[in-house]
Amino acid sequence: MATVAANPFSDGRTDEKRATGFTLVIFGVTGDLTRKKLVPALFSLCAHSFLDRFSIVGFARRAWTDDEFRSEARSMLSSPETGNPAEAEALNSFLARLGYLSSSFDDPKGYENLLAVLSAGAASGRKTILYYLSTPPESYQTIIERIGAIRGRLPPGVDERIVIEKPFGRGGESARALDLFIHRFFTEDRIYRIDHYLGKDTVQNILAFRFGNGLFEPIWNSRFIDRIEITVAETAGVGTRGGYYESAGALRDMIQNHLFQLLALTAMEPPNDLAAESIRAEKQKVFRAIQPFDRNRLSSDTVRAQYSAGTIDGVAVPGYREEKGVAPESPTETYVALKVMVNSWRWAGTPFYLRVGKRLPRRMSEIAVYFRKPPLGIFPGPGAAENVLVFRIQPDDGFSLSVNTKIPGFSAALRPALMDFSYGSGFADAPRDAYERLILDALLGDPSLYTSSGEVEACWDVIDPILASWEAGTPALRSYPAGSAGPEAARDLVAREGRRWRKL
Ligand code: BG6
């Protein structure tokens, strides 16, 4: 197997990596994630020669044959340009590596068939086995137990890992129970808990920006930073995922994982090095420093809301309760705003405002860092505005910094000028999809961009009191029309402190 850089940031590009000799088993392969993310990512990795000597086994209930799976996979990929034989060849060679096992997740016979496929693969040199659980969380334990029952009969020398999709548990207690269960079968170093935000180049760039430049770190603290705003806004609604979303809601679906990871990368202390354990330990310290959401703060510092019918880009869209798979009286939140305080020496006194929502007016994920104004206003007019550093996670990946600048002419008045960097124009190569990076890393045994059990549990410990209070009805669920910037209560959460959210 090719050598792997020990950390995600050391090589700048992933091009030197190549995973060789593996079988990837995707449980729940007939689902949405395979169509939208896994198959396109795997094909792209294969077409760019990052994968070698491998096979992919789809495992799900539907009664597909190998050929049916291949033609489904074909429909998940864009067509090769007409007349481009190299592309057609890459596509055919990828599809030829796909196989399918039709079985329910609890049928031992299905796993006997899987054992035969994995054993034959190992005999032909495919010694790495990656189990990818892309199923509803209710099936995790059954699948893991059944895998556990066949593992002892795999040929010696195989190297197994398991990837688990979020949400990992429904709260601290169930996450701990799930961990205990999985640890009966897999050691921690074999467990890859995926948070696809960590696979995004723009997210990895937060650490590169902070610790790869001497300029910002000395002022990266509450003495110089007034507040930090983290936004993940989507125009999409729940689409076909109403069933799943009803049991998750935005707090479990996005805040506990993606937004908390963004917060941790922004707030963490410099790690000693870029090894997985060093980064994970520093992130976990941030989660442990978050001021608990006690009873007094739940009403003032948390907002939950649900979208009602409205208009997005001129098109009328239904309210959440009218979506497929959603209960007509559903209390599930599709929008969350929180004021998070990190009680560490570095951050005491600087609030982190988090907001996330579906059916907002535009798709935008960013982190805005507001620096304090100069202590003395000596310039005429409105004077110096706050300097704002914005990490644009997506779209238009990049970052910008606003700097007050003298307006040309006879006055000394200022106006903010924007220093802007875009990945699109700054580098020749487009960023790779997060799933490409993460799948490749799991195949190569590099967990740096996956989350540890300690991190997941620390996040739940923050979230649990919010969930309990919301379930008991405090604060009340608000409503916002699809296409609006969210509920008034979110505006009030920051307005109370003399602040305004960035425009969506
Ligand atoms: C997923 C959530 O983890 O992230 C979805 O389950 C959400 O509800 C998605 O839409 C957003 O991901 P991205 O990469 O499009 O910002």
Coordinates of C-alpha atoms and ligand atoms in Angstrom, one line a residue:
M1 CA 0.0 0.0 0.0
A2 CA 1.3 3.5 -0.8
T3 CA 2.6 5.6 2.1
V4 CA 0.2 8.1 3.5
A5 CA 1.0 11.5 4.9
A6 CA 0.3 11.1 8.6
N7 CA -1.9 14.2 8.7
P8 CA -4.3 16.0 6.4
F9 CA -2.4 19.2 6.0
S10 CA 1.1 18.1 5.3
D11 CA 0.9 17.6 1.5
G12 CA -1.3 20.4 0.3
R13 CA -2.7 18.0 -2.3
T14 CA -4.0 14.5 -2.0
D15 CA -2.4 13.5 -5.3
E16 CA 0.4 11.4 -3.9
K17 CA -2.1 9.1 -2.2
R18 CA -3.4 5.8 -3.6
A19 CA -5.4 3.1 -2.0
T20 CA -4.6 -0.3 -3.2
G21 CA -6.1 -3.7 -2.7
F22 CA -9.4 -3.3 -0.9
T23 CA -13.1 -4.2 -0.8
L24 CA -15.5 -1.5 0.2
V25 CA -18.9 -2.7 1.4
I26 CA -21.7 -0.2 1.4
F27 CA -24.6 -1.1 3.6
G28 CA -27.8 0.7 2.6
V29 CA -26.4 1.3 -0.9
T30 CA -29.9 1.9 -2.4
G31 CA -30.2 5.2 -0.4
D32 CA -29.8 8.8 -1.2
L33 CA -26.2 9.2 0.1
T34 CA -24.9 6.6 -2.4
R35 CA -26.6 8.4 -5.3
K36 CA -25.6 11.9 -4.4
K37 CA -22.2 11.4 -2.8
L38 CA -20.6 8.0 -2.5
V39 CA -20.8 6.7 -6.1
P40 CA -19.8 10.1 -7.7
A41 CA -16.9 10.4 -5.2
L42 CA -15.7 6.8 -5.8
F43 CA -15.9 7.1 -9.5
S44 CA -13.9 10.4 -9.4
L45 CA -11.3 8.8 -7.2
C46 CA -11.1 5.8 -9.6
A47 CA -11.0 7.9 -12.8
H48 CA -8.1 10.0 -11.3
S49 CA -6.1 6.8 -10.4
F50 CA -6.4 7.2 -6.6
L51 CA -7.8 3.7 -6.3
D52 CA -6.3 0.5 -7.5
R53 CA -7.1 -3.3 -7.3
F54 CA -10.4 -2.9 -5.6
S55 CA -14.1 -4.0 -5.6
I56 CA -17.2 -2.3 -4.3
V57 CA -20.0 -4.4 -2.8
G58 CA -23.5 -2.9 -2.4
F59 CA -25.5 -4.5 0.4
A60 CA -29.2 -3.7 0.8
R61 CA -32.7 -5.2 0.8
R62 CA -33.8 -4.3 -2.7
A63 CA -33.7 -7.3 -5.1
W64 CA -31.1 -6.0 -7.5
T65 CA -28.6 -8.1 -9.5
D66 CA -25.0 -7.0 -10.1
D67 CA -26.0 -5.6 -13.5
E68 CA -29.0 -3.7 -12.1
F69 CA -26.7 -2.1 -9.5
R70 CA -24.2 -1.2 -12.2
S71 CA -26.9 0.4 -14.3
E72 CA -28.2 2.3 -11.3
A73 CA -24.7 3.5 -10.5
R74 CA -24.3 4.5 -14.1
S75 CA -27.4 6.7 -13.7
M76 CA -25.8 8.4 -10.7
L77 CA -22.9 9.7 -12.9
S78 CA -22.9 12.3 -15.6
S79 CA -22.4 11.0 -19.1
P80 CA -19.0 10.9 -20.6
E81 CA -18.5 13.5 -23.2
T82 CA -19.6 12.1 -26.5
G83 CA -16.8 10.5 -28.4
N84 CA -14.3 10.6 -25.5
P85 CA -13.0 7.1 -25.4
A86 CA -10.8 7.7 -22.3
E87 CA -13.9 8.7 -20.2
A88 CA -16.0 5.9 -21.5
E89 CA -13.2 3.5 -20.7
A90 CA -12.8 4.9 -17.1
L91 CA -16.5 4.5 -16.6
N92 CA -16.7 0.9 -17.8
S93 CA -13.7 -0.1 -15.7
F94 CA -15.3 1.5 -12.6
L95 CA -18.7 -0.2 -13.2
A96 CA -17.0 -3.6 -13.7
R97 CA -15.8 -3.4 -10.1
L98 CA -19.3 -3.2 -8.6
G99 CA -21.2 -6.1 -7.2
Y100 CA -24.4 -6.4 -5.2
L101 CA -25.7 -8.5 -2.4
S102 CA -29.5 -8.5 -1.8
S103 CA -30.3 -9.1 1.9
S104 CA -32.1 -7.7 4.8
F105 CA -29.7 -6.3 7.4
D106 CA -30.5 -9.0 9.9
D107 CA -30.4 -12.1 7.7
P108 CA -27.4 -14.2 8.5
K109 CA -27.5 -15.7 5.0
G110 CA -26.7 -12.4 3.5
Y111 CA -23.6 -12.2 5.7
E112 CA -22.5 -15.7 4.7
N113 CA -22.6 -14.5 1.1
L114 CA -20.7 -11.4 2.1
L115 CA -18.1 -13.6 3.8
A116 CA -17.6 -15.6 0.6
V117 CA -17.1 -12.4 -1.4
L118 CA -14.7 -10.9 1.1
S119 CA -12.7 -14.1 1.4
A120 CA -12.3 -14.4 -2.3
G121 CA -11.3 -10.8 -2.5
A122 CA -8.7 -11.3 0.2
A123 CA -7.3 -14.3 -1.6
S124 CA -6.8 -12.1 -4.7
G125 CA -4.9 -9.4 -2.7
R126 CA -7.8 -7.2 -1.6
K127 CA -6.8 -7.4 2.1
T128 CA -8.3 -4.1 3.3
I129 CA -12.0 -4.2 4.1
L130 CA -14.0 -1.0 4.7
Y131 CA -17.5 -1.4 5.9
Y132 CA -19.5 1.8 5.2
L133 CA -22.8 2.1 7.2
S134 CA -25.0 4.3 5.1
T135 CA -28.2 3.2 6.7
P136 CA -30.7 4.6 9.2
P137 CA -29.0 4.6 12.6
E138 CA -31.6 2.0 13.9
S139 CA -29.8 -0.6 11.8
Y140 CA -26.3 0.0 13.0
Q141 CA -26.3 -2.5 15.9
T142 CA -27.8 -5.3 13.8
I143 CA -25.3 -4.9 11.0
I144 CA -22.3 -4.6 13.3
E145 CA -23.4 -7.7 15.3
R146 CA -23.8 -9.7 12.0
I147 CA -20.5 -8.5 10.7
G148 CA -19.0 -9.6 14.1
A149 CA -20.4 -13.1 13.6
I150 CA -18.5 -13.6 10.3
R151 CA -15.3 -11.8 11.1
G152 CA -13.6 -14.7 12.8
R153 CA -13.8 -16.7 9.6
L154 CA -12.1 -14.1 7.4
P155 CA -8.7 -15.1 6.1
P156 CA -5.8 -14.0 8.3
G157 CA -4.1 -10.7 7.5
V158 CA -7.2 -8.8 6.5
D159 CA -7.4 -5.2 7.8
E160 CA -10.9 -4.1 8.6
R161 CA -12.3 -0.6 9.3
I162 CA -15.8 0.7 9.7
V163 CA -17.3 4.1 8.7
I164 CA -20.4 5.3 10.6
E165 CA -22.5 8.1 9.3
K166 CA -23.9 10.8 11.6
P167 CA -25.9 11.3 13.7
F168 CA -23.9 9.2 16.1
G169 CA -26.5 8.5 18.8
R170 CA -29.5 10.6 19.6
G171 CA -28.0 12.1 22.7
G172 CA -25.1 11.5 25.1
E173 CA -26.5 8.4 26.6
S174 CA -27.3 6.6 23.3
A175 CA -23.9 7.7 21.9
R176 CA -22.2 6.1 24.8
A177 CA -24.2 3.0 24.5
L178 CA -23.5 2.8 20.8
D179 CA -19.8 3.3 21.5
L180 CA -19.8 0.5 24.0
F181 CA -21.6 -1.8 21.6
I182 CA -19.2 -1.0 18.6
H183 CA -16.2 -1.4 20.9
R184 CA -17.2 -5.1 21.4
F185 CA -16.4 -5.7 17.8
F186 CA -14.0 -2.9 16.6
T187 CA -11.2 -1.1 18.5
E188 CA -11.4 2.7 18.5
D189 CA -8.6 3.0 15.8
R190 CA -10.8 1.0 13.4
I191 CA -13.9 3.2 13.9
Y192 CA -14.3 6.2 11.5
R193 CA -17.1 8.5 12.6
I194 CA -17.8 10.7 9.6
D195 CA -18.5 14.4 9.6
H196 CA -18.3 15.4 6.0
Y197 CA -17.6 19.1 6.8
L198 CA -14.1 18.0 7.9
G199 CA -13.4 16.8 4.4
K200 CA -14.0 20.2 2.9
D201 CA -10.8 22.1 1.9
T202 CA -12.2 25.3 3.1
V203 CA -12.8 23.8 6.6
Q204 CA -9.2 22.4 6.7
N205 CA -8.1 25.9 5.6
I206 CA -9.2 27.3 9.0
L207 CA -6.3 25.6 10.7
A208 CA -4.0 26.4 7.8
F209 CA -4.9 30.0 8.0
R210 CA -4.6 30.2 11.8
F211 CA -1.5 28.2 12.3
G212 CA 0.3 28.6 9.0
N213 CA 0.5 32.4 9.4
G214 CA 2.2 34.2 12.2
L215 CA 0.0 37.2 11.7
F216 CA -3.3 36.3 13.2
E217 CA -2.6 34.0 16.1
P218 CA -1.4 36.7 18.5
I219 CA -4.7 38.6 18.2
W220 CA -6.9 35.5 18.1
N221 CA -8.5 36.0 21.5
S222 CA -11.2 37.9 23.3
R223 CA -9.0 41.0 23.8
F224 CA -9.1 41.6 20.1
I225 CA -12.1 39.6 18.8
D226 CA -15.5 41.0 19.7
R227 CA -17.6 38.1 18.5
I228 CA -17.7 35.2 16.0
E229 CA -20.6 34.3 13.8
I230 CA -21.0 30.9 12.2
T231 CA -23.8 30.4 9.6
V232 CA -24.8 27.4 7.6
A233 CA -27.8 28.4 5.5
E234 CA -29.5 26.2 2.8
T235 CA -32.2 27.1 0.3
A236 CA -33.2 23.4 0.1
G237 CA -36.0 22.0 2.3
V238 CA -35.9 18.4 3.6
G239 CA -36.8 17.0 0.2
T240 CA -37.1 13.2 0.3
R241 CA -35.6 12.9 3.8
G242 CA -38.7 13.9 5.8
G243 CA -38.7 10.6 7.7
Y244 CA -35.2 10.9 8.9
Y245 CA -35.4 14.6 9.6
E246 CA -38.4 14.2 11.8
S247 CA -36.3 12.1 14.2
A248 CA -33.3 14.4 14.0
G249 CA -34.2 18.1 13.6
A250 CA -31.5 20.8 12.9
L251 CA -29.9 20.6 16.3
R252 CA -29.0 16.9 15.9
D253 CA -28.6 17.1 12.1
M254 CA -26.2 20.1 11.9
I255 CA -25.3 21.8 15.1
Q256 CA -24.1 18.8 17.2
N257 CA -21.7 17.9 14.4
H258 CA -21.0 20.3 11.5
L259 CA -21.3 23.6 13.3
F260 CA -19.6 22.4 16.5
Q261 CA -16.7 21.2 14.4
L262 CA -16.4 24.6 12.7
L263 CA -16.6 26.2 16.1
A264 CA -13.8 24.0 17.5
L265 CA -11.5 24.6 14.6
T266 CA -12.0 28.3 15.0
A267 CA -11.5 28.3 18.8
M268 CA -9.0 25.6 19.5
E269 CA -5.5 26.1 20.8
P270 CA -2.6 25.3 18.5
P271 CA -2.1 21.5 18.4
N272 CA 1.5 20.2 19.1
D273 CA 1.5 18.7 15.6
L274 CA -1.1 17.6 13.0
A275 CA -1.5 14.0 14.1
A276 CA -5.1 12.9 14.5
E277 CA -4.8 12.6 18.3
S278 CA -3.3 16.1 18.8
I279 CA -6.1 17.8 16.8
R280 CA -8.8 15.8 18.4
A281 CA -7.6 16.5 21.9
E282 CA -7.6 20.3 21.3
K283 CA -11.1 20.2 19.7
Q284 CA -12.4 18.2 22.6
K285 CA -11.0 20.8 25.1
V286 CA -13.1 23.4 23.3
F287 CA -16.3 21.3 23.6
R288 CA -15.5 20.8 27.3
A289 CA -15.1 24.5 27.8
I290 CA -18.5 25.4 26.4
Q291 CA -20.6 27.0 29.1
P292 CA -23.4 24.7 29.9
F293 CA -26.9 25.7 28.8
D294 CA -28.5 25.9 32.2
R295 CA -32.1 26.7 32.8
N296 CA -31.5 30.5 32.8
R297 CA -29.9 30.6 29.4
L298 CA -32.2 28.2 27.5
S299 CA -34.8 30.8 26.8
S300 CA -32.5 33.7 26.1
D301 CA -29.7 32.0 24.2
T302 CA -31.4 29.3 22.1
V303 CA -33.9 29.7 19.3
R304 CA -35.7 27.0 17.4
A305 CA -38.0 27.5 14.5
Q306 CA -39.7 25.7 11.6
Y307 CA -40.3 26.9 8.0
S308 CA -43.8 27.6 6.8
A309 CA -44.8 27.9 3.1
G310 CA -43.0 30.7 1.2
T311 CA -41.0 31.5 -1.9
I312 CA -37.5 30.7 -2.8
D313 CA -36.0 32.3 -6.0
G314 CA -39.5 33.2 -7.1
V315 CA -40.8 29.6 -6.7
A316 CA -43.6 28.8 -4.2
V317 CA -42.5 26.0 -1.8
P318 CA -44.5 24.2 0.8
G319 CA -44.1 24.5 4.6
Y320 CA -42.2 21.8 6.5
R321 CA -45.4 20.2 7.8
E322 CA -46.6 19.7 4.2
E323 CA -43.4 17.8 3.2
K324 CA -43.5 14.1 2.5
G325 CA -42.9 12.0 5.6
V326 CA -43.6 14.9 8.0
A327 CA -46.3 14.8 10.7
P328 CA -49.0 17.6 10.2
E329 CA -48.3 18.8 13.8
S330 CA -44.6 18.2 13.7
P331 CA -42.6 20.1 16.4
T332 CA -39.3 19.4 14.6
E333 CA -37.0 22.4 14.2
T334 CA -35.5 23.3 10.8
Y335 CA -33.7 26.4 12.1
V336 CA -31.6 26.9 15.2
A337 CA -29.7 29.9 16.5
L338 CA -27.5 29.7 19.6
K339 CA -25.3 32.0 21.6
V340 CA -22.4 29.8 22.7
M341 CA -19.8 30.9 25.3
V342 CA -16.5 29.2 25.4
N343 CA -15.2 29.5 29.0
S344 CA -11.4 29.3 28.3
W345 CA -8.7 31.8 29.1
R346 CA -8.6 32.7 25.4
W347 CA -12.3 33.2 24.8
A348 CA -14.0 34.2 28.0
G349 CA -16.3 37.2 27.1
T350 CA -16.4 36.6 23.3
P351 CA -19.7 35.1 22.2
F352 CA -20.0 32.6 19.3
Y353 CA -23.3 33.1 17.5
L354 CA -24.4 30.0 15.6
R355 CA -27.3 29.8 13.1
V356 CA -28.3 27.1 10.8
G357 CA -31.5 26.6 8.7
K358 CA -33.2 25.1 5.7
R359 CA -35.3 27.1 3.2
L360 CA -33.3 30.3 3.9
P361 CA -32.9 32.9 1.0
R362 CA -29.5 31.7 -0.1
R363 CA -27.0 28.9 0.3
M364 CA -24.1 30.2 2.4
S365 CA -21.8 28.6 4.9
E366 CA -19.3 31.0 6.5
I367 CA -17.5 32.0 9.7
A368 CA -17.2 35.7 10.3
V369 CA -14.7 36.9 12.9
Y370 CA -15.4 40.5 14.1
F371 CA -12.3 42.3 15.5
R372 CA -12.8 45.0 18.0
K373 CA -12.7 48.6 16.8
P374 CA -9.7 50.8 17.5
P375 CA -9.9 52.2 21.1
L376 CA -10.1 55.8 20.0
G377 CA -12.2 57.3 17.2
I378 CA -10.1 60.0 15.5
F379 CA -11.6 59.8 12.0
P380 CA -14.5 61.9 10.8
G381 CA -17.9 60.6 9.9
P382 CA -18.9 57.1 11.0
G383 CA -15.2 56.4 11.7
A384 CA -13.6 53.0 11.7
A385 CA -15.8 50.0 11.1
E386 CA -14.9 46.7 12.7
N387 CA -12.5 44.6 10.7
V388 CA -14.2 41.4 9.7
L389 CA -12.5 38.3 8.5
V390 CA -14.8 35.9 6.7
F391 CA -14.0 32.3 5.9
R392 CA -16.3 31.3 3.1
I393 CA -16.9 27.6 3.5
Q394 CA -19.2 27.5 0.5
P395 CA -20.1 28.6 -2.2
D396 CA -17.4 30.8 -3.7
D397 CA -14.9 29.1 -1.4
G398 CA -12.3 31.5 0.0
F399 CA -11.9 34.2 2.6
S400 CA -11.9 38.0 2.8
L401 CA -10.8 40.7 5.3
S402 CA -12.3 44.1 5.5
V403 CA -9.8 46.9 6.2
N404 CA -10.6 50.5 6.7
T405 CA -9.1 52.7 4.0
K406 CA -8.9 56.4 3.4
I407 CA -11.4 57.6 0.8
P408 CA -9.4 59.5 -1.9
G409 CA -9.8 63.3 -1.8
F410 CA -9.5 66.0 0.8
S411 CA -11.3 64.4 3.7
A412 CA -9.8 62.0 6.2
A413 CA -13.0 59.8 6.1
L414 CA -12.7 56.0 6.0
R415 CA -14.4 53.3 4.1
P416 CA -13.9 49.5 4.4
A417 CA -12.0 47.9 1.5
L418 CA -12.2 44.2 1.0
M419 CA -9.1 42.0 0.6
D420 CA -10.5 38.8 -1.0
F421 CA -9.2 35.4 -1.9
S422 CA -11.2 32.9 -4.0
Y423 CA -10.1 29.3 -4.3
G424 CA -11.7 29.2 -7.8
S425 CA -9.3 31.8 -9.2
G426 CA -6.4 31.3 -6.8
F427 CA -5.6 27.7 -7.7
A428 CA -5.8 25.9 -11.0
D429 CA -7.4 22.8 -9.6
A430 CA -11.0 22.8 -8.3
P431 CA -11.3 21.5 -4.7
R432 CA -12.3 17.8 -4.5
D433 CA -15.6 16.8 -2.9
A434 CA -15.4 16.2 0.8
Y435 CA -16.4 12.6 0.4
E436 CA -13.5 11.8 -2.0
R437 CA -11.1 13.0 0.6
L438 CA -12.7 11.2 3.5
I439 CA -13.3 7.8 1.7
L440 CA -9.7 7.8 0.5
D441 CA -8.4 8.6 4.0
A442 CA -10.5 5.8 5.6
L443 CA -9.2 3.4 2.9
L444 CA -5.6 4.4 3.8
G445 CA -6.2 4.3 7.5
D446 CA -5.8 8.0 8.2
P447 CA -8.4 9.1 10.8
S448 CA -7.3 12.8 11.1
L449 CA -10.4 14.1 9.5
Y450 CA -12.8 11.8 11.4
T451 CA -14.2 12.5 14.9
S452 CA -13.2 10.7 18.1
S453 CA -15.7 9.2 20.6
G454 CA -14.6 11.8 23.1
E455 CA -15.5 14.6 20.8
V456 CA -18.8 13.2 19.9
E457 CA -19.7 12.7 23.6
A458 CA -18.5 16.1 24.7
C459 CA -20.7 17.6 22.0
W460 CA -23.8 15.7 23.2
D461 CA -23.1 16.8 26.7
V462 CA -23.6 20.4 25.5
I463 CA -26.6 19.6 23.4
D464 CA -28.5 17.3 25.8
P465 CA -29.9 20.0 28.1
I466 CA -31.1 22.0 25.1
L467 CA -32.9 18.9 23.7
A468 CA -34.5 18.2 27.0
S469 CA -35.7 21.7 27.4
W470 CA -37.0 21.9 23.8
E471 CA -38.9 18.7 24.3
A472 CA -40.5 20.2 27.4
G473 CA -41.6 23.2 25.3
T474 CA -39.0 25.9 26.3
P475 CA -38.5 28.1 24.5
A476 CA -41.5 27.8 22.1
L477 CA -41.0 26.7 18.5
R478 CA -41.1 29.7 16.2
S479 CA -42.0 29.9 12.6
Y480 CA -40.4 31.6 9.6
P481 CA -41.6 31.7 6.0
A482 CA -39.5 29.8 3.5
G483 CA -37.2 32.3 1.8
S484 CA -37.0 34.7 4.8
A485 CA -33.9 35.2 6.8
G486 CA -35.3 33.2 9.8
P487 CA -37.4 33.9 12.8
E488 CA -37.6 37.3 14.6
A489 CA -36.4 35.6 17.8
A490 CA -33.0 35.0 16.1
R491 CA -32.8 38.6 15.3
D492 CA -33.6 39.5 18.9
L493 CA -31.0 37.1 20.2
V494 CA -28.2 39.3 18.8
A495 CA -30.1 42.6 18.8
R496 CA -30.4 42.4 22.6
E497 CA -26.6 42.7 22.7
G498 CA -26.5 45.6 20.1
R499 CA -25.6 43.3 17.2
R500 CA -26.9 42.2 13.9
W501 CA -26.5 39.0 11.9
R502 CA -24.7 39.2 8.6
K503 CA -27.1 39.6 5.7
L504 CA -28.2 36.3 4.1
Ligands
BG6_1 C1 -25.9 16.8 6.0 C2 -27.3 17.0 6.6 O1 -25.1 16.2 7.0 O2 -25.4 18.0 5.6 C3 -28.2 17.7 5.6 O3 -27.8 15.8 7.0 C4 -27.6 18.9 5.0 O4 -29.5 18.0 6.2 C5 -26.2 18.6 4.5 O5 -28.4 19.4 4.0 C6 -25.5 19.9 4.2 O6 -24.2 19.6 3.6 P1 -23.5 20.6 2.6 O7 -22.2 19.9 2.4 O8 -24.3 20.6 1.4 O9 -23.4 21.9 3.3

